[in-house]
Coordinates of C-alpha atoms and ligand atoms in Angstrom, one line a residue:
X27 CA -30.3 -66.0 -70.8
X28 CA -30.0 -64.0 -67.6
X29 CA -31.2 -65.9 -64.5
X30 CA -32.2 -63.9 -61.4
X31 CA -33.8 -64.7 -58.1
X32 CA -34.2 -61.5 -56.1
X33 CA -36.7 -58.8 -57.0
X34 CA -34.0 -56.1 -57.1
X35 CA -32.1 -58.1 -59.8
X36 CA -35.3 -58.8 -61.7
X37 CA -36.1 -55.1 -61.8
X38 CA -32.6 -54.2 -63.0
X39 CA -32.7 -56.9 -65.7
X40 CA -36.3 -56.0 -66.7
X41 CA -35.3 -52.4 -67.4
X42 CA -32.8 -53.4 -70.0
X43 CA -35.2 -55.6 -72.0
X44 CA -36.6 -54.4 -75.4
X45 CA -40.3 -54.0 -75.4
X46 CA -42.8 -55.5 -75.9
X47 CA -42.0 -58.1 -73.3
X48 CA -43.8 -61.4 -73.3
X49 CA -44.1 -63.4 -70.1
X50 CA -44.6 -67.1 -69.5
X51 CA -45.3 -67.9 -65.8
X52 CA -44.6 -71.5 -64.9
X53 CA -44.1 -73.9 -62.0
X54 CA -41.1 -75.5 -63.7
X55 CA -40.5 -79.1 -64.7
X56 CA -41.0 -77.8 -68.2
X57 CA -42.2 -79.8 -71.2
X58 CA -43.1 -79.1 -74.8
X59 CA -46.4 -77.4 -73.7
X60 CA -44.4 -74.7 -71.9
X61 CA -41.9 -74.3 -74.7
X62 CA -44.8 -73.8 -77.1
X63 CA -45.8 -70.8 -75.0
X64 CA -42.2 -69.5 -75.1
X65 CA -42.2 -69.9 -78.9
X66 CA -45.4 -68.0 -79.3
X67 CA -44.1 -65.3 -77.0
X68 CA -40.9 -65.0 -79.0
X69 CA -42.9 -64.7 -82.2
X70 CA -45.0 -61.8 -80.9
X71 CA -42.6 -60.0 -78.5
X72 CA -39.0 -58.6 -78.6
X73 CA -38.1 -60.1 -75.3
X74 CA -39.3 -63.1 -73.3
X75 CA -39.4 -63.5 -69.5
X76 CA -40.2 -66.9 -67.9
X77 CA -40.7 -67.4 -64.2
X78 CA -40.4 -70.7 -62.3
X79 CA -42.1 -70.7 -58.9
X80 CA -44.0 -73.6 -57.3
X81 CA -46.6 -71.5 -55.6
X82 CA -47.5 -72.9 -52.2
X83 CA -50.8 -71.0 -51.9
X84 CA -52.4 -72.8 -54.9
X85 CA -52.0 -76.2 -53.3
X86 CA -54.5 -77.6 -50.8
X87 CA -53.2 -79.1 -47.5
X88 CA -53.5 -82.6 -48.9
X89 CA -52.2 -81.9 -52.4
X90 CA -48.8 -82.5 -54.0
X91 CA -46.9 -79.3 -53.2
X92 CA -44.0 -81.2 -51.5
X93 CA -43.7 -83.8 -54.2
X94 CA -44.4 -81.5 -57.2
X95 CA -41.6 -82.3 -59.7
X96 CA -38.7 -79.9 -59.8
X97 CA -35.7 -79.9 -62.2
X98 CA -34.2 -76.4 -62.4
X99 CA -31.1 -77.5 -64.3
X100 CA -33.1 -79.2 -67.0
X101 CA -35.5 -76.3 -67.2
X102 CA -32.6 -73.8 -67.6
X103 CA -31.2 -75.9 -70.5
X104 CA -34.6 -76.0 -72.2
X105 CA -35.2 -72.2 -71.8
X106 CA -31.7 -71.3 -73.0
X107 CA -32.3 -73.4 -76.1
X108 CA -35.7 -71.8 -76.7
X109 CA -34.0 -68.4 -76.6
X110 CA -35.6 -66.9 -73.4
X111 CA -34.0 -63.6 -72.4
X112 CA -34.7 -63.6 -68.7
X113 CA -35.5 -66.3 -66.2
X114 CA -36.9 -65.3 -62.8
X115 CA -37.0 -67.8 -59.9
X116 CA -38.6 -65.9 -57.1
X117 CA -38.2 -67.1 -53.5
X118 CA -41.0 -67.7 -50.9
X119 CA -39.5 -64.9 -48.8
X120 CA -40.1 -62.5 -51.7
X121 CA -43.6 -63.8 -52.7
X122 CA -45.0 -64.4 -49.3
X123 CA -43.0 -62.6 -46.6
X124 CA -44.0 -62.9 -43.0
X125 CA -47.2 -61.0 -42.4
X126 CA -48.4 -61.4 -46.0
X127 CA -52.2 -60.9 -46.1
X128 CA -53.4 -59.7 -49.5
X129 CA -55.4 -62.1 -51.7
X130 CA -57.2 -61.9 -55.0
X131 CA -60.5 -63.8 -55.4
X132 CA -62.1 -64.0 -58.8
X133 CA -65.4 -64.7 -57.2
X134 CA -67.8 -66.4 -59.6
X135 CA -65.4 -68.1 -62.1
X136 CA -63.5 -69.7 -59.2
X137 CA -66.5 -71.5 -57.9
X138 CA -67.4 -74.4 -60.2
X139 CA -65.4 -77.5 -61.4
X140 CA -61.8 -77.2 -60.4
X141 CA -62.7 -74.5 -57.8
X142 CA -65.3 -76.8 -56.2
X143 CA -62.8 -79.7 -55.9
X144 CA -59.8 -77.6 -55.0
X145 CA -61.0 -74.9 -52.5
X146 CA -58.7 -72.0 -52.4
X147 CA -56.7 -73.1 -55.5
X148 CA -57.8 -70.3 -57.8
X149 CA -57.3 -67.7 -55.0
X150 CA -53.7 -68.8 -54.9
X151 CA -53.4 -68.8 -58.7
X152 CA -54.9 -65.3 -59.1
X153 CA -52.9 -63.9 -56.3
X154 CA -49.5 -65.2 -57.5
X155 CA -50.2 -64.3 -61.2
X156 CA -51.1 -60.7 -60.2
X157 CA -47.9 -60.5 -58.1
X158 CA -45.8 -61.9 -61.0
X159 CA -47.5 -59.4 -63.4
X160 CA -46.7 -56.5 -61.0
X161 CA -43.1 -57.5 -60.8
X162 CA -42.4 -58.4 -64.4
X163 CA -44.7 -55.8 -66.0
X164 CA -45.0 -57.6 -69.4
X165 CA -47.1 -56.4 -72.3
X166 CA -48.3 -59.9 -73.1
X167 CA -48.6 -63.1 -71.0
X168 CA -49.1 -66.6 -72.2
X169 CA -51.1 -69.5 -70.8
X170 CA -52.2 -72.9 -72.0
X171 CA -55.7 -73.9 -72.9
X172 CA -55.4 -77.2 -71.0
X173 CA -56.0 -75.2 -67.8
X174 CA -59.0 -73.5 -69.4
X175 CA -60.6 -72.4 -66.1
X176 CA -57.3 -70.9 -64.9
X177 CA -56.9 -69.1 -68.2
X178 CA -60.5 -67.6 -67.9
X179 CA -59.9 -66.5 -64.3
X180 CA -56.6 -64.8 -65.3
X181 CA -58.3 -63.0 -68.2
X182 CA -61.1 -61.8 -65.8
X183 CA -58.6 -60.8 -63.1
X184 CA -56.4 -58.9 -65.7
X185 CA -59.5 -57.0 -66.8
X186 CA -60.9 -56.4 -63.4
X187 CA -57.6 -55.1 -62.0
X188 CA -56.8 -53.0 -65.1
X189 CA -53.5 -54.6 -65.9
X190 CA -52.3 -53.3 -69.3
X191 CA -51.5 -56.9 -70.4
X192 CA -52.8 -58.9 -73.3
X193 CA -53.5 -62.5 -72.2
X194 CA -52.8 -65.0 -74.9
X195 CA -54.3 -68.5 -74.5
X196 CA -52.4 -71.1 -76.6
X197 CA -53.6 -74.5 -77.8
X198 CA -53.0 -77.6 -75.6
X199 CA -49.9 -79.6 -76.6
X200 CA -50.5 -83.3 -76.7
X201 CA -48.3 -86.5 -76.5
X202 CA -48.4 -88.7 -79.6
X203 CA -51.4 -90.6 -78.3
X204 CA -53.3 -87.5 -77.5
X205 CA -52.8 -87.2 -73.7
X206 CA -52.4 -83.5 -72.8
X207 CA -48.9 -82.6 -71.7
X208 CA -48.7 -81.9 -68.0
X209 CA -45.8 -81.8 -65.5
X210 CA -48.0 -84.2 -63.4
X211 CA -47.9 -86.9 -66.1
X212 CA -44.5 -88.0 -64.6
X213 CA -46.4 -89.3 -61.5
X214 CA -48.2 -92.0 -63.6
X215 CA -47.2 -95.6 -63.6
X216 CA -47.2 -97.4 -67.0
X217 CA -50.7 -98.7 -66.3
X218 CA -52.1 -95.4 -65.1
X219 CA -50.5 -93.7 -68.1
X220 CA -52.3 -96.1 -70.4
X221 CA -55.6 -95.8 -68.6
X222 CA -55.4 -92.0 -68.7
X223 CA -55.8 -92.1 -72.5
X224 CA -59.5 -92.7 -71.9
X225 CA -59.8 -88.9 -71.3
X226 CA -58.9 -88.2 -74.9
X227 CA -61.0 -91.1 -76.2
X228 CA -64.0 -89.8 -74.3
X229 CA -63.6 -86.2 -75.5
X230 CA -63.1 -87.5 -79.1
X231 CA -66.3 -89.5 -79.0
X232 CA -68.2 -86.4 -77.7
X233 CA -66.6 -84.3 -80.5
X234 CA -67.7 -86.8 -83.1
X235 CA -71.3 -86.7 -81.7
X236 CA -71.1 -82.9 -81.8
X237 CA -69.8 -83.0 -85.4
X238 CA -72.7 -85.3 -86.3
X239 CA -75.0 -82.4 -85.3
X240 CA -75.7 -83.0 -81.6
X241 CA -76.3 -79.7 -79.9
X242 CA -77.8 -80.8 -76.6
X243 CA -75.0 -81.0 -74.0
X244 CA -76.6 -83.9 -72.0
X245 CA -75.7 -86.6 -74.6
X246 CA -72.2 -85.2 -75.0
X247 CA -71.6 -85.3 -71.2
X248 CA -73.1 -88.7 -71.0
X249 CA -70.8 -90.2 -73.6
X250 CA -67.8 -88.9 -71.7
X251 CA -69.1 -90.3 -68.4
X252 CA -70.0 -93.6 -70.0
X253 CA -66.6 -94.0 -71.7
X254 CA -64.6 -93.2 -68.6
X255 CA -66.8 -95.5 -66.5
X256 CA -65.7 -98.4 -68.8
X257 CA -62.0 -97.9 -68.0
X258 CA -60.6 -99.6 -64.9
X259 CA -58.2 -97.7 -62.7
X260 CA -59.8 -94.3 -63.5
X261 CA -62.3 -92.3 -61.5
X262 CA -64.3 -89.6 -63.2
X263 CA -64.3 -86.4 -61.1
X264 CA -66.4 -84.4 -63.4
X265 CA -67.5 -84.0 -67.0
X266 CA -69.2 -80.8 -67.9
X267 CA -70.2 -78.7 -70.9
X268 CA -70.0 -75.0 -70.0
X269 CA -70.1 -71.5 -71.4
X270 CA -66.5 -70.6 -72.1
X271 CA -67.0 -67.1 -70.6
X272 CA -68.9 -67.9 -67.4
X273 CA -68.1 -71.6 -66.8
X274 CA -71.7 -72.1 -66.1
X275 CA -73.4 -75.3 -67.5
X276 CA -75.3 -75.0 -70.7
X277 CA -78.1 -77.2 -72.1
X278 CA -77.9 -76.3 -75.8
X279 CA -74.8 -75.2 -77.8
X280 CA -75.8 -72.4 -80.1
X281 CA -72.3 -70.9 -80.6
X282 CA -69.4 -72.1 -78.5
X283 CA -69.0 -74.4 -75.5
X284 CA -66.2 -76.0 -73.6
X285 CA -66.3 -79.7 -72.7
X286 CA -64.2 -80.3 -69.6
X287 CA -63.1 -83.5 -67.9
X288 CA -61.2 -84.3 -64.7
X289 CA -60.1 -87.8 -63.7
X290 CA -58.2 -89.4 -60.9
X291 CA -55.9 -92.3 -61.5
X292 CA -54.0 -93.5 -58.4
X293 CA -53.2 -90.3 -56.5
X294 CA -53.0 -88.2 -59.6
X295 CA -55.6 -85.8 -60.9
X296 CA -55.6 -85.0 -64.6
X297 CA -57.7 -82.5 -66.5
X298 CA -58.4 -81.8 -70.2
X299 CA -61.0 -80.0 -72.4
X300 CA -62.0 -79.4 -75.9
X301 CA -63.8 -76.5 -77.5
X302 CA -67.0 -77.1 -79.5
X303 CA -67.8 -74.4 -82.0
X304 CA -70.9 -74.3 -84.2
X305 CA -69.7 -73.5 -87.7
X306 CA -71.4 -70.3 -89.1
X307 CA -74.0 -71.1 -91.8
X308 CA -72.6 -70.2 -95.2
X309 CA -74.2 -67.4 -97.2
Ligands
PAF24 O1 -50.3 -73.1 -64.6 C1 -49.3 -73.0 -63.8 O2 -48.2 -73.5 -64.0 C2 -49.6 -72.1 -62.6 O3 -50.9 -72.3 -62.1 C3 -49.2 -70.7 -62.7 C4 -50.0 -70.0 -63.7 C5 -47.7 -70.5 -63.1 C6 -49.4 -69.9 -61.4 O4 -48.6 -70.5 -60.4

């Protein structure tokens, strides 16, 4: 694996890669979820590029930018083992030089849910991902379904800005007990880690209700709310059933919906979601 930091070195190394190039943008502190994206990219592309950059512009002033976990040595070992061709670790000077003033705002999709709780977050995400795309010029880029709203925003931005890139959204990778993998899970104390499982339990109960035939979203959202409220040490930030394309709330599920949840335990926010799909009627 070649590791580069400057844009000049990235461009030189990129020119030598066989196409199609698959790209996995990350903020590092990699786990099995990231590696599953790399594996998918390797199965579909002749070369794989990964970036590691903790993007300051997607963190709010009181968020965890400073303490966001970092472990470049460990990440490099994992990426080497996974067979990545090129790792890019851009610097702040390259991404946001003095005088920087261009931002990308995916207007509607960025407003609800995570966007409402984290003002400016998706503007930072869309901007950095567009910049990374411009520099790496991949044919395909890979994102996790756990960050469903982020993935939808990146799909919209890619289409709106005419990037010739296929966005591939890959399934959430979970711990043995079902908790979605996240770099932020390392913040959790043992008690918080155990309490956080309620997210999965709540989503599972809603899924069961849906599988029993419930198509109104209110009872699905209520069961999530009620389940989380029973758990000490966890605050529900939102539970919502939305249209997967618009992220607007829906009353009745006729085809597909996303059921999303965000909780806070201690200082840590965690998110998760499940897809609810109405099976087509046979015949
Ligand atoms: O999901 C992430 O790790 C980040 O939001 C991303 C897409 C790498 C942009 O900084």
